[in-house]
XYZ file of C-alpha atoms in Angstrom:
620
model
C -15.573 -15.767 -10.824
C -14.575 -19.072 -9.181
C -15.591 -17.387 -5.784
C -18.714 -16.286 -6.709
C -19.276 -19.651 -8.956
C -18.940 -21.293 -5.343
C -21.103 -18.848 -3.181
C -23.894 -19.718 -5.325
C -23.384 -23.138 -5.261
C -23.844 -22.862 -1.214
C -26.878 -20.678 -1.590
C -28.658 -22.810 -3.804
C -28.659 -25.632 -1.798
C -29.468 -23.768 1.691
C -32.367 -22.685 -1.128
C -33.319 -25.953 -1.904
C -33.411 -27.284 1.689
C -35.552 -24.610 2.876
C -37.938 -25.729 -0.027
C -37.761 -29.321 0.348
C -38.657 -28.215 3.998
C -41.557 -26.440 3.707
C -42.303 -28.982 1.261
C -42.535 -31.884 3.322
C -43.692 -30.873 6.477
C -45.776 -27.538 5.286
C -47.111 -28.706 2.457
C -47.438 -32.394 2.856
C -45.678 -33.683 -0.266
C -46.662 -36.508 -1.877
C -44.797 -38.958 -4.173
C -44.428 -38.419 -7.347
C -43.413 -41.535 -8.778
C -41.555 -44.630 -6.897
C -38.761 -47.264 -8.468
C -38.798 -50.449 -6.145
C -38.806 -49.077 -2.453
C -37.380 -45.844 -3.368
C -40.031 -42.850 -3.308
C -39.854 -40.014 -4.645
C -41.392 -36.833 -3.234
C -41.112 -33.307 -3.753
C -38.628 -32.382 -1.443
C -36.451 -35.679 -2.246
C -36.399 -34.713 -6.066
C -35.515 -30.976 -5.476
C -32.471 -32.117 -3.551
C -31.691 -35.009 -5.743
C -31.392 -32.483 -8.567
C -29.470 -30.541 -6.292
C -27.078 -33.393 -5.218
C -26.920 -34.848 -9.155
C -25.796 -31.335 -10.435
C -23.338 -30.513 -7.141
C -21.906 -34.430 -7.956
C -21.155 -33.753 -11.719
C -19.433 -30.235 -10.638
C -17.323 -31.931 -8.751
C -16.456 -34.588 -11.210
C -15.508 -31.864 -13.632
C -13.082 -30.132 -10.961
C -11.912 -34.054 -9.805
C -10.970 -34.616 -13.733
C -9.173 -31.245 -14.486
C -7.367 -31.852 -10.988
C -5.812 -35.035 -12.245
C -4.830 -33.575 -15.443
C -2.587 -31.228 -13.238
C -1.287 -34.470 -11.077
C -3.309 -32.894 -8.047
C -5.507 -35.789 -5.929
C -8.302 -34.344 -3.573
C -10.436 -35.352 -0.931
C -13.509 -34.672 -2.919
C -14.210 -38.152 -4.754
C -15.337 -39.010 -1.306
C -17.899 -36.524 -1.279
C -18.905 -37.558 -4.913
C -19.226 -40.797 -3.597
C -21.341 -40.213 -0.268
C -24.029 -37.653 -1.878
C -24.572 -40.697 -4.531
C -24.644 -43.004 -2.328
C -27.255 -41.080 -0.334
C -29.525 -40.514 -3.573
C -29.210 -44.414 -4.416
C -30.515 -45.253 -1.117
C -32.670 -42.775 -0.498
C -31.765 -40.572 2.258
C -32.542 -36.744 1.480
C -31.445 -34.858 4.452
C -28.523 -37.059 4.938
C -27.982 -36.148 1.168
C -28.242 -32.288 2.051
C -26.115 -32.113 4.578
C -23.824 -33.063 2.961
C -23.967 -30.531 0.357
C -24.670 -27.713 2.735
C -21.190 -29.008 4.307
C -19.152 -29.073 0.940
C -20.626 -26.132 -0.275
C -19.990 -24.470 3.221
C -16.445 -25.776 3.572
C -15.766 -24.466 0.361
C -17.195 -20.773 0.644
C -15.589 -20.502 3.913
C -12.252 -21.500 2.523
C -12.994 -18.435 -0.148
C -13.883 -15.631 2.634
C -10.412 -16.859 3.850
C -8.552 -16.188 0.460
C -11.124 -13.525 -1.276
C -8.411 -10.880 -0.876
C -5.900 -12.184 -2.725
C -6.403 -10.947 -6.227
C -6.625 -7.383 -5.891
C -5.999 -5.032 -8.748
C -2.719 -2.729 -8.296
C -4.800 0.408 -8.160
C -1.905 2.238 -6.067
C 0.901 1.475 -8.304
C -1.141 2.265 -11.425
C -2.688 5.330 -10.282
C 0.911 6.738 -9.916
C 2.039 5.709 -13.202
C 3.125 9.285 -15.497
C 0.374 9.633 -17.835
C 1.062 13.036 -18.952
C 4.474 14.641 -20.370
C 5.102 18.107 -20.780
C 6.646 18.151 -24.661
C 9.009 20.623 -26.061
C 8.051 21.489 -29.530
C 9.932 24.662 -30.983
C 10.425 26.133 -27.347
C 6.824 25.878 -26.337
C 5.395 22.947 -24.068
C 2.982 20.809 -24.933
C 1.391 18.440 -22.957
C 1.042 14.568 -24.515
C 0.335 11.604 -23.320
C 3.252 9.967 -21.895
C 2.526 7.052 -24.511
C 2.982 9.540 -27.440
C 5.957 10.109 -26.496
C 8.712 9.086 -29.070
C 12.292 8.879 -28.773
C 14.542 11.731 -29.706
C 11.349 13.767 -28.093
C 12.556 16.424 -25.656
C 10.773 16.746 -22.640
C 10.311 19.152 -19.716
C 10.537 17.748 -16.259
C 9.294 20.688 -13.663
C 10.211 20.598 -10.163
C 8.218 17.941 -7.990
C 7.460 16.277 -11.062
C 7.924 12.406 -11.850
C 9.877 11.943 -14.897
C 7.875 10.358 -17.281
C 10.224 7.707 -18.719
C 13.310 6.493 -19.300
C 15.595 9.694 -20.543
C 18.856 11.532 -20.803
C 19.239 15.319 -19.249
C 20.050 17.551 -22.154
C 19.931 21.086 -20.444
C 19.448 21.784 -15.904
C 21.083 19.925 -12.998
C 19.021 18.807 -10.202
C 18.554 16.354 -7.396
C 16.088 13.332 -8.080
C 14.625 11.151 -5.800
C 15.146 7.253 -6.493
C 14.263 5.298 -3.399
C 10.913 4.342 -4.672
C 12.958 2.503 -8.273
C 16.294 2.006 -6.298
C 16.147 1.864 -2.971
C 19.140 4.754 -2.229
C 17.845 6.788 0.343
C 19.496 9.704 -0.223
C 18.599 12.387 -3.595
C 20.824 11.723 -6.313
C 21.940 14.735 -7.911
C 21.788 14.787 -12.285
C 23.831 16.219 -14.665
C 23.506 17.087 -18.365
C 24.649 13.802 -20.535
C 23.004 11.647 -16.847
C 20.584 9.012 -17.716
C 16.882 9.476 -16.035
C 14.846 6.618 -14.597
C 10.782 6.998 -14.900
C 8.908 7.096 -11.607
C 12.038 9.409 -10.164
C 10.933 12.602 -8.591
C 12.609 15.749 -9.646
C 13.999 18.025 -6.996
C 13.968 21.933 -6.696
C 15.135 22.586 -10.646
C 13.468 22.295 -13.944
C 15.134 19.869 -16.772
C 15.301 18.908 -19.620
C 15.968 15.718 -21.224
C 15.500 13.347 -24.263
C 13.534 10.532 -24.615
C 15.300 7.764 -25.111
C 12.978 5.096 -24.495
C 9.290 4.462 -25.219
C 6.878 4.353 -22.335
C 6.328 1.065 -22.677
C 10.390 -0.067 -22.028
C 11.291 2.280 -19.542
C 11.758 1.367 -15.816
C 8.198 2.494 -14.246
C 6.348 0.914 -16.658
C 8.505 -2.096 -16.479
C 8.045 -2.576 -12.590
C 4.044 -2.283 -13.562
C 4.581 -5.172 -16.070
C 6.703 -7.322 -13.751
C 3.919 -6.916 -10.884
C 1.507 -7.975 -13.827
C 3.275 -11.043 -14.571
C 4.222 -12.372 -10.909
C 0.299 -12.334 -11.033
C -0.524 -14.165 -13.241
C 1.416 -16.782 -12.567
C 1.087 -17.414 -9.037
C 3.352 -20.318 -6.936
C 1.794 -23.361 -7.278
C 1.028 -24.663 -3.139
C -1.089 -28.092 -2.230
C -3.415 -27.814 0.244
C -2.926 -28.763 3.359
C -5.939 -30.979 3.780
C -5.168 -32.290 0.280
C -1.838 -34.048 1.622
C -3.915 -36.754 3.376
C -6.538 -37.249 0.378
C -5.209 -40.531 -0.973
C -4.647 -42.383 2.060
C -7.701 -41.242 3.915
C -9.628 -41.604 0.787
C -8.031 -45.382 0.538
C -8.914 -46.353 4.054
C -12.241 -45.002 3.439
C -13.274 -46.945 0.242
C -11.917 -50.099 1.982
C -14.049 -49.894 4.672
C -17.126 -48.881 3.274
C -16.002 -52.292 0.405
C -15.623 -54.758 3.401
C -18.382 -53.804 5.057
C -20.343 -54.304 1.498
C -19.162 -57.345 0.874
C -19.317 -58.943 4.404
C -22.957 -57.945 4.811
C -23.618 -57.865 1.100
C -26.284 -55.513 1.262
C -25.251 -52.049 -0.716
C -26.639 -50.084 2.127
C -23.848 -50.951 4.560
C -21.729 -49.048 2.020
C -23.434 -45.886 1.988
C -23.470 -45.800 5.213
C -20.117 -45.745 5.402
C -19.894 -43.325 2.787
C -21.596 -40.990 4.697
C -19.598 -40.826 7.580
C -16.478 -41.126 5.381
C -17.587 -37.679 3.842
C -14.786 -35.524 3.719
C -16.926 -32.551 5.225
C -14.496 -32.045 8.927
C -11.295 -32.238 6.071
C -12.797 -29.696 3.583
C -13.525 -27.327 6.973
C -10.850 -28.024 9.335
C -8.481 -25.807 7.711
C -10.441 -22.973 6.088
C -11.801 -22.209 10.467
C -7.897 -22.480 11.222
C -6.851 -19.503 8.906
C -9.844 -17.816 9.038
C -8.935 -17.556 12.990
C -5.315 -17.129 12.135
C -6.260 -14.575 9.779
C -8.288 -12.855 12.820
C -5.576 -12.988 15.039
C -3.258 -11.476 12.818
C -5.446 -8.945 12.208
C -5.591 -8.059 16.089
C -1.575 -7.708 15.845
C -2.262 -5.303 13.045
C -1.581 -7.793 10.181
C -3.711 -8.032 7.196
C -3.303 -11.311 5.549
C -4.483 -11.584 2.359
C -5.030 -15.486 1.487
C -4.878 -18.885 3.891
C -2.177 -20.346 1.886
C -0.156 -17.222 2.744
C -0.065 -18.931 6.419
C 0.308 -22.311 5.183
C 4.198 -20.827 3.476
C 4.948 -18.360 6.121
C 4.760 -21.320 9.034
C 7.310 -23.223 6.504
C 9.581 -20.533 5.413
C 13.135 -20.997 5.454
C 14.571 -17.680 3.895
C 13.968 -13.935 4.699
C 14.418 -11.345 2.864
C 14.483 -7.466 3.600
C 14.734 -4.347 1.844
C 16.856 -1.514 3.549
C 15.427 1.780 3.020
C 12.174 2.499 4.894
C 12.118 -1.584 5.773
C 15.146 -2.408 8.205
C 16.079 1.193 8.336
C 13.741 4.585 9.185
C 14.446 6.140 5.762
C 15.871 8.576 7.656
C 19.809 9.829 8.196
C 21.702 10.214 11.220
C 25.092 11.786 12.117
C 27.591 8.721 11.710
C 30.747 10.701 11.765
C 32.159 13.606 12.187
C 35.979 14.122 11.227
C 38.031 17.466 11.310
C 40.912 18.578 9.457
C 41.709 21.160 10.954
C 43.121 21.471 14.429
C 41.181 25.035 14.722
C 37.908 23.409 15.009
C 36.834 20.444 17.392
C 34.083 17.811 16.244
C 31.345 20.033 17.952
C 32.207 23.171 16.474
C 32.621 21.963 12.827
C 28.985 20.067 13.285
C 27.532 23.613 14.239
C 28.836 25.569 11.314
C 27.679 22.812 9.737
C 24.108 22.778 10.489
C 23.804 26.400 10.931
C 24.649 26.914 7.250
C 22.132 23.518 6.236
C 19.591 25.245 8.340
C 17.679 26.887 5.448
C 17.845 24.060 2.733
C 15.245 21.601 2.120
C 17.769 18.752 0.860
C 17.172 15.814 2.736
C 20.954 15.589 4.045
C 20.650 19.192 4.859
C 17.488 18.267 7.111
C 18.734 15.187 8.566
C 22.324 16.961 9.827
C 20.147 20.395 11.073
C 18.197 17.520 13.248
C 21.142 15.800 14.316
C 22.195 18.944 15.933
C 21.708 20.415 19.056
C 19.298 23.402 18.547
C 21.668 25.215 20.982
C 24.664 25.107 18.469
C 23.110 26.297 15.247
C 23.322 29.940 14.692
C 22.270 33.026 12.763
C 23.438 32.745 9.083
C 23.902 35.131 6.541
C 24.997 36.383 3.157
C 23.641 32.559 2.480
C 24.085 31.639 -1.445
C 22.955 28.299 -2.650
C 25.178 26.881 -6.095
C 22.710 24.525 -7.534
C 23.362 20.210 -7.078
C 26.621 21.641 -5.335
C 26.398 23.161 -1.643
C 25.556 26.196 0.297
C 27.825 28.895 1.747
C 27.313 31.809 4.547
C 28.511 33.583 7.065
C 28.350 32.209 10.903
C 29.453 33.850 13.719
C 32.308 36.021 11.299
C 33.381 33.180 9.659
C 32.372 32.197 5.298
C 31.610 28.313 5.916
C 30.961 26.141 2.766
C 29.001 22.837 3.172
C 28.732 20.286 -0.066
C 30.221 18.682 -2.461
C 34.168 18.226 -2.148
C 34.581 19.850 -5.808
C 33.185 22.764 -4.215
C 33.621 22.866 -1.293
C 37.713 22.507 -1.149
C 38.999 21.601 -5.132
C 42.229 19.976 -4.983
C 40.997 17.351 -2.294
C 39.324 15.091 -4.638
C 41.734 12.207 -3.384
C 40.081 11.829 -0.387
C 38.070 8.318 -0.556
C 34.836 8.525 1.873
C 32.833 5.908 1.031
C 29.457 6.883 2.877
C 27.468 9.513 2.354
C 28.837 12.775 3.401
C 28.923 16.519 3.311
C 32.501 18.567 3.272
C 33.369 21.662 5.315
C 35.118 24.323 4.568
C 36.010 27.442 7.310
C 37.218 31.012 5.131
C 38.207 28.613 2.027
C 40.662 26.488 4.083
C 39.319 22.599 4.329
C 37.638 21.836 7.502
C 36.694 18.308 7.565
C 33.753 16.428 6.543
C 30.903 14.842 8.489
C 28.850 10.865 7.275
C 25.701 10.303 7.438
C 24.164 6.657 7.657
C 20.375 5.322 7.715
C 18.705 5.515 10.732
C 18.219 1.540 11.578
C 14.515 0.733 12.635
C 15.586 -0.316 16.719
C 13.625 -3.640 16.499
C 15.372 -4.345 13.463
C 18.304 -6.176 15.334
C 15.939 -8.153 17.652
C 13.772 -9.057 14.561
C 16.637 -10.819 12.824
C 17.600 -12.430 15.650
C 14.158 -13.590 16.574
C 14.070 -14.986 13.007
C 16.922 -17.593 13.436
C 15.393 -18.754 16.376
C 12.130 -19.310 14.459
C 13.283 -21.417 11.751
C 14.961 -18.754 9.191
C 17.872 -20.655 7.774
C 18.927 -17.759 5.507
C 18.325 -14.314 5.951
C 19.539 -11.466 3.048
C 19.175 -8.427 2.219
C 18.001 -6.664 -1.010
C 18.713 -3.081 -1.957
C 19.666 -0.948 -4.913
C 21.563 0.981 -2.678
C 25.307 1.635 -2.549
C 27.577 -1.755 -1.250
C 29.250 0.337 1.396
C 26.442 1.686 2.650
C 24.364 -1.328 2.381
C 27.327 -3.741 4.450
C 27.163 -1.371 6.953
C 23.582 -1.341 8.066
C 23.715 -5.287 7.208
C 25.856 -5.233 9.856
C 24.418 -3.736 11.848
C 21.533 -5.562 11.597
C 22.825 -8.699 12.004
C 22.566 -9.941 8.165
C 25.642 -10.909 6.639
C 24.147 -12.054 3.155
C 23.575 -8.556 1.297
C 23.023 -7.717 -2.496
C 23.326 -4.075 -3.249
C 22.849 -2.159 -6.255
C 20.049 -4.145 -7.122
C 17.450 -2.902 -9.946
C 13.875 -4.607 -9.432
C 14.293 -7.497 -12.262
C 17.787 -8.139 -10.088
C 15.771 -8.171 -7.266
C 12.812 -10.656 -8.651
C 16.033 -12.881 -10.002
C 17.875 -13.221 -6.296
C 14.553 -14.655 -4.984
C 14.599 -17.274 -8.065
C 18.023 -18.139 -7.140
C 17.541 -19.524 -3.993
C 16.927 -23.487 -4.009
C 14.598 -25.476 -3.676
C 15.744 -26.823 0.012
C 15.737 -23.146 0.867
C 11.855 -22.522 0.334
C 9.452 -20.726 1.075
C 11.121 -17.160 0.793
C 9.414 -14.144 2.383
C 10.538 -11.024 0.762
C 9.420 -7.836 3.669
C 9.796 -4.254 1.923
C 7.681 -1.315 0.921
C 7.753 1.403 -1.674
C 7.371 1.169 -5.829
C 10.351 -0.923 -6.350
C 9.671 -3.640 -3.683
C 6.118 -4.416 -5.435
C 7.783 -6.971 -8.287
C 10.075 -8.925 -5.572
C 6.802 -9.249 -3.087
C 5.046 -10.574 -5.533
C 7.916 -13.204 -6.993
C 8.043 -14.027 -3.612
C 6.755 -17.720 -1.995
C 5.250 -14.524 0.698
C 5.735 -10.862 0.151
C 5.154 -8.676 3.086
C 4.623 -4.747 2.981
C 5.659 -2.096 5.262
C 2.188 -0.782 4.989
C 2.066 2.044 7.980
C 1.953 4.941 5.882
C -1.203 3.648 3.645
C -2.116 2.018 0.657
C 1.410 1.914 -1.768
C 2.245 -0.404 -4.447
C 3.764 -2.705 -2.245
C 0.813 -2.754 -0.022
C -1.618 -4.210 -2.735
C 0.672 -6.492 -4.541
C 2.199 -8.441 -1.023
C 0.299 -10.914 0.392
C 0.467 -9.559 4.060
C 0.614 -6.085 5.030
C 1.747 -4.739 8.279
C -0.353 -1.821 9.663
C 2.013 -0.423 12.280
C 5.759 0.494 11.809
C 7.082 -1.782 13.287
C 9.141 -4.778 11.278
C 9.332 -7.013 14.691
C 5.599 -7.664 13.311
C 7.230 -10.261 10.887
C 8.315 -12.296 13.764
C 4.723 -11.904 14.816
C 3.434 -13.063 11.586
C 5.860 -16.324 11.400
C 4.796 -17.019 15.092
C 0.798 -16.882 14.610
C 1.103 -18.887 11.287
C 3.085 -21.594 12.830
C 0.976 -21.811 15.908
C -2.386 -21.802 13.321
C -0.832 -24.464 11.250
C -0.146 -26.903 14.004
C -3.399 -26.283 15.437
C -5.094 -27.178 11.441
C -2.553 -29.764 11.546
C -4.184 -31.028 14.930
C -7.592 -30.270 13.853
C -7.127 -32.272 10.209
C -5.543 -35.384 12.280
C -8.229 -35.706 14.554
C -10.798 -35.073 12.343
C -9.432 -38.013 10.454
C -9.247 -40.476 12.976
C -12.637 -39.820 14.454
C -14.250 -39.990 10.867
C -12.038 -43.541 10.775
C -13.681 -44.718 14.177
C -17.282 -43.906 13.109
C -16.687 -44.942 9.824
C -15.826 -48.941 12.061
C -18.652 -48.441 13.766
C -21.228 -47.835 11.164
C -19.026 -50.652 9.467
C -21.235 -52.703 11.885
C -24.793 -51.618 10.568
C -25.735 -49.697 13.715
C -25.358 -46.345 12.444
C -28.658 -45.172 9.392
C -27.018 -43.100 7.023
C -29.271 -40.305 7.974
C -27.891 -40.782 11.628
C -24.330 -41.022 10.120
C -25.270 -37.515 8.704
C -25.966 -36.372 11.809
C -22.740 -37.944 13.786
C -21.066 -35.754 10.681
C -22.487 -32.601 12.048
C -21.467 -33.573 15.475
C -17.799 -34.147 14.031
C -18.040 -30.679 12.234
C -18.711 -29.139 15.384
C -15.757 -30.394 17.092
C -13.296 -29.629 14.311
C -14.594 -26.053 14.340
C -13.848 -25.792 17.722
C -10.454 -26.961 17.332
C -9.936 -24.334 14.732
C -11.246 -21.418 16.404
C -7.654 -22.397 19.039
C -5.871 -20.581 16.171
C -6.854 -17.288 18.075
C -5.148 -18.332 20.583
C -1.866 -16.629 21.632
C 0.986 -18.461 20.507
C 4.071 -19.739 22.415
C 6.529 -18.110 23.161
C 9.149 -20.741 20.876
C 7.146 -19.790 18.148
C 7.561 -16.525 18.861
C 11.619 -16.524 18.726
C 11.650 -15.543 22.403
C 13.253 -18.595 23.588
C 16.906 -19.457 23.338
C 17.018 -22.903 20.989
């Protein structure tokens, strides 16, 4: 509403312009009515209601920014479009306006983005339940459902919320809630997050909370709130407000006093409008923004820029963000001195070769096509294993319980499928994440570029989650996290270690983006929760596009930075020189344009590549 509120503010007085235009020079206007010198025309009173009504507006928004302890450059502008009316001078007077009311709706192109509506996450929120009542299902809405209720979860489904299993065992996906990449197989008595996805075999479980308290609908609420209340960040051309503002007034005083004619002082005023301030910095993102765009990074808001060119801590999800959510062969260990590495990978695989599971699928890829082989007599024991026959021998792949009982002392800590060769133990082969290539370089690339701290955030296991940390190059990790953990390890970190950047994708990354300073979403495979509640979004996947990002927003910052300054201290020299009496306000109005031009041009440098520093490519 604010947006639009200011759009029509900028329309209205290109409006009134065009009128008082055709009014004067079309038309002929006469006066209406004069006080002392000062005539009044047609054209001069449209604007002047114009200018009158835009001056108030801005008084209102000058007051309710001091309430908050925030001081902008727009008492200046106040100042010079009533100093224009008071002396006369209608087109300086509307340029003016068309400048502030430009400057302003170009700042909101820049930043129109950032308020979307979650549509993603909502749309995949469980809205309908499939009830048990007396044996026969009925479906409810999910926020009928009551606890005690038993509920039917059929395979593919998303379980509707938070539960218990009461009768089935199957395999439910969590990475979207939790982060673990791998299926996590449920039991009867197991508790059931909403939002999981249930594998190959129908459950079902009691309700044992209410929609609105279990873990889906909880992440929806916690996106909700980060919303609405969003970081509070100054602006950068607000920083220089007082003292610009100060110098201003002092000049435009002396020069009032020395030649004691009011004039001299709206003259001043009129060069001293804040117009190159209030425009500087909205061209500089809007090119930043563009140029991010061409490396396939959609930034949502300016001030996004503004914290990513100051931000001192990273933060990363693992699954599907530093790694390829998908697993590789890490290990593969025998037991027996019948079988070589090679040979107990191929039984292996050859057995996996018909399963969907996504361990199955990952160790069938990791294996040379060459060494899997015909299987048969294949039987499937459900949330356990397979077994078949290969090449004359019964192999068993799974779960140690079934796959060799009695071996339950042996501690593997990552994640891992047991082998067992005509019911003798045969070893066992790990599986890690795949880890994204770049992902190494990107960290690394980081330091150089500022990052003071860089962790990572995932509610997946600690062993697995130290080891691609390591890999990675992180060394502060937090695993096992839940969302709310998540949102609460980014409001841990102090002050002196701000702005944080939380990078991540999926459901359960969408709360952390957005109680980030920055969130940014792994966006490659389309619109997802995390997509529309993170304030950047990187099209390709590729996470070395965060070093990108952090590059292109320092490099646009310095060159607003630049742009502000000079704008600034050419305002100050005309500002001396119509101190002198030479420069007619309308004239000053004109040298204004002049200095608009030139800090537009400054601004549009923002497209331009950045350096390679900025970029993390040089050793510090």
């Amino acid at each position: 509403m604010k947006n639009l509120k200011r759009q029509w503010k900028f329309i209205v007085v290109l409006i009134a312009g065009a009128v008082g235009l055709i009014s004067q020079f079309a038309l002929h206007s006469k006066s209406l009515f004069s006080i002392g010198n000062l005539q009044f025309p047609v054209h001069a009173i449209i604007i002047d209601i114009i200018g009158i009504l835009m001056a108030i507006s801005l008084l209102l928004e000058i007051f309710h920014d001091w309430k908050t302890g925030r001081y902008g450059v727009d008492i200046l502008a106040v100042i010079a479009v009533v100093s224009t009316i008071l002396i006369g001078d209608v087109w300086a007077e509307w340029m003016i306006l068309v400048m502030m009311t430009g400057g302003e709706t170009l700042e909101d192109y820049a930043t129109g983005q950032a308020n979307k509506e979650l549509r993603a996450l909502l749309d995949k929120t469980p809205r309908i339940a499939n009830k048990l009542v007396d044996g026969k299902i009925t479906e409810v809405k999910v926020d009928d459902l009551q606890v005690g209720d038993t509920v039917l979860i059929k395979p593919g489904q998303q379980v509707p919320v938070d539960g218990q299993i009461v009768k089935g065992t199957s395999s439910f996906d969590q990475s979207s809630l939790t982060g673990e990449s791998v299926p996590v197989t449920k039991n009867p008595g197991d508790e059931l997050m909403s939002g999981s996805v249930n594998g190959d075999v129908a459950v079902e479980m009691k309700v044992t909370k209410a929609a609105k308290d279990s873990e889906y609908q909880s992440i929806v609420a916690l996106v909700k709130s980060s919303q609405a209340q969003p970081a509070k960040f100054v602006k950068m051309a607000d920083r220089y407000a007082i003292p610009f503002t100060v110098i201003s007034l002092i000049i435009g005083g002396v020069a009032w006093a020395v030649s004691g004619d009011a004039t001299r002082f709206a003259e001043v005023m009129v060069v001293a409008s804040p117009c190159p301030l209030l425009i500087a910095a909205p061209v500089a993102l809007v090119s930043g923004m563009s140029s991010m765009s061409a490396h396939h990074i959609i930034v949502k808001s300016g001030p996004t820029l503004e914290k990513l060119a100051r931000a001192k801590t990273f933060a990363f999800d693992k699954t599907g963000t530093l790694t390829e959510n998908q697993l590789i062969v890490d290990q593969v260990v025998t037991d027996d001195k019948s079988f070589d590495q090679k040979e107990l990978q191929s039984l292996a695989a050859s057995v996996e070769q018909q399963s969907s599971h996504v361990i199955a699928s990952s160790l069938v890829k990791a294996t040379d096509k060459d060494l899997i082989h015909p299987v048969t007599n294949l039987k499937e024991t459900t949330a356990q294993g397979v077994e078949g026959d290969v090449d004359g021998k019964h192999v068993k792949v799974g779960k140690l319980s079934f796959v060799a009982p009695g071996h339950e002392k042996l501690n593997v800590t990552s994640t891992a499928v047991y082998v067992s060769v005509d019911g003798k133990f045969a070893g066992y082969i790990t599986l890690k994440d795949k880890m994204r290539p770049e992902s190494p370089k990107t960290i690394e690339r980081l330091r150089r570029q500022g990052a003071e701290d860089i962790m990572m955030l995932t509610g997946d296991h600690k062993q697995v989650a130290e080891k691609v940390a390591k890999e990675a190059g992180i060394t502060d990790v937090r695993s096992e996290l839940l969302p709310s953990q998540k949102i609460q390890a980014i409001k841990d970190v102090p002050k002196h270690l701000r702005p944080v950047v939380m990078t991540g994708d999926g459901v359960n990354d969408a709360p952390s983006l957005t109680a980030a300073d920055v969130g940014i979403a792994m966006g490659a495979k389309g619109a997802t929760a995390a997509s529309e509640s993170a304030d950047a979004v990187i099209m390709v996947n590729d996470i070395s596009k965060v070093n990108d990002a952090v590059a292109i927003s320092k490099h646009t910052m310095k060159v607003a930075n630049i742009d502000v300054l000079t704008a600034i201290g050419v305002v100050i020299i005309i500002e001396l020189i119509a101190f002198t009496g030479v420069i007619p306000a309308f004239w000053g109005a004109i040298l204004q344009e002049v200095v608009d031009m030139i800090t537009i041009s400054l601004g549009l440098l923002a497209k331009t590549k950045p350096s390679d520093k900025q970029f993390g490519l040089e050793e510090k």
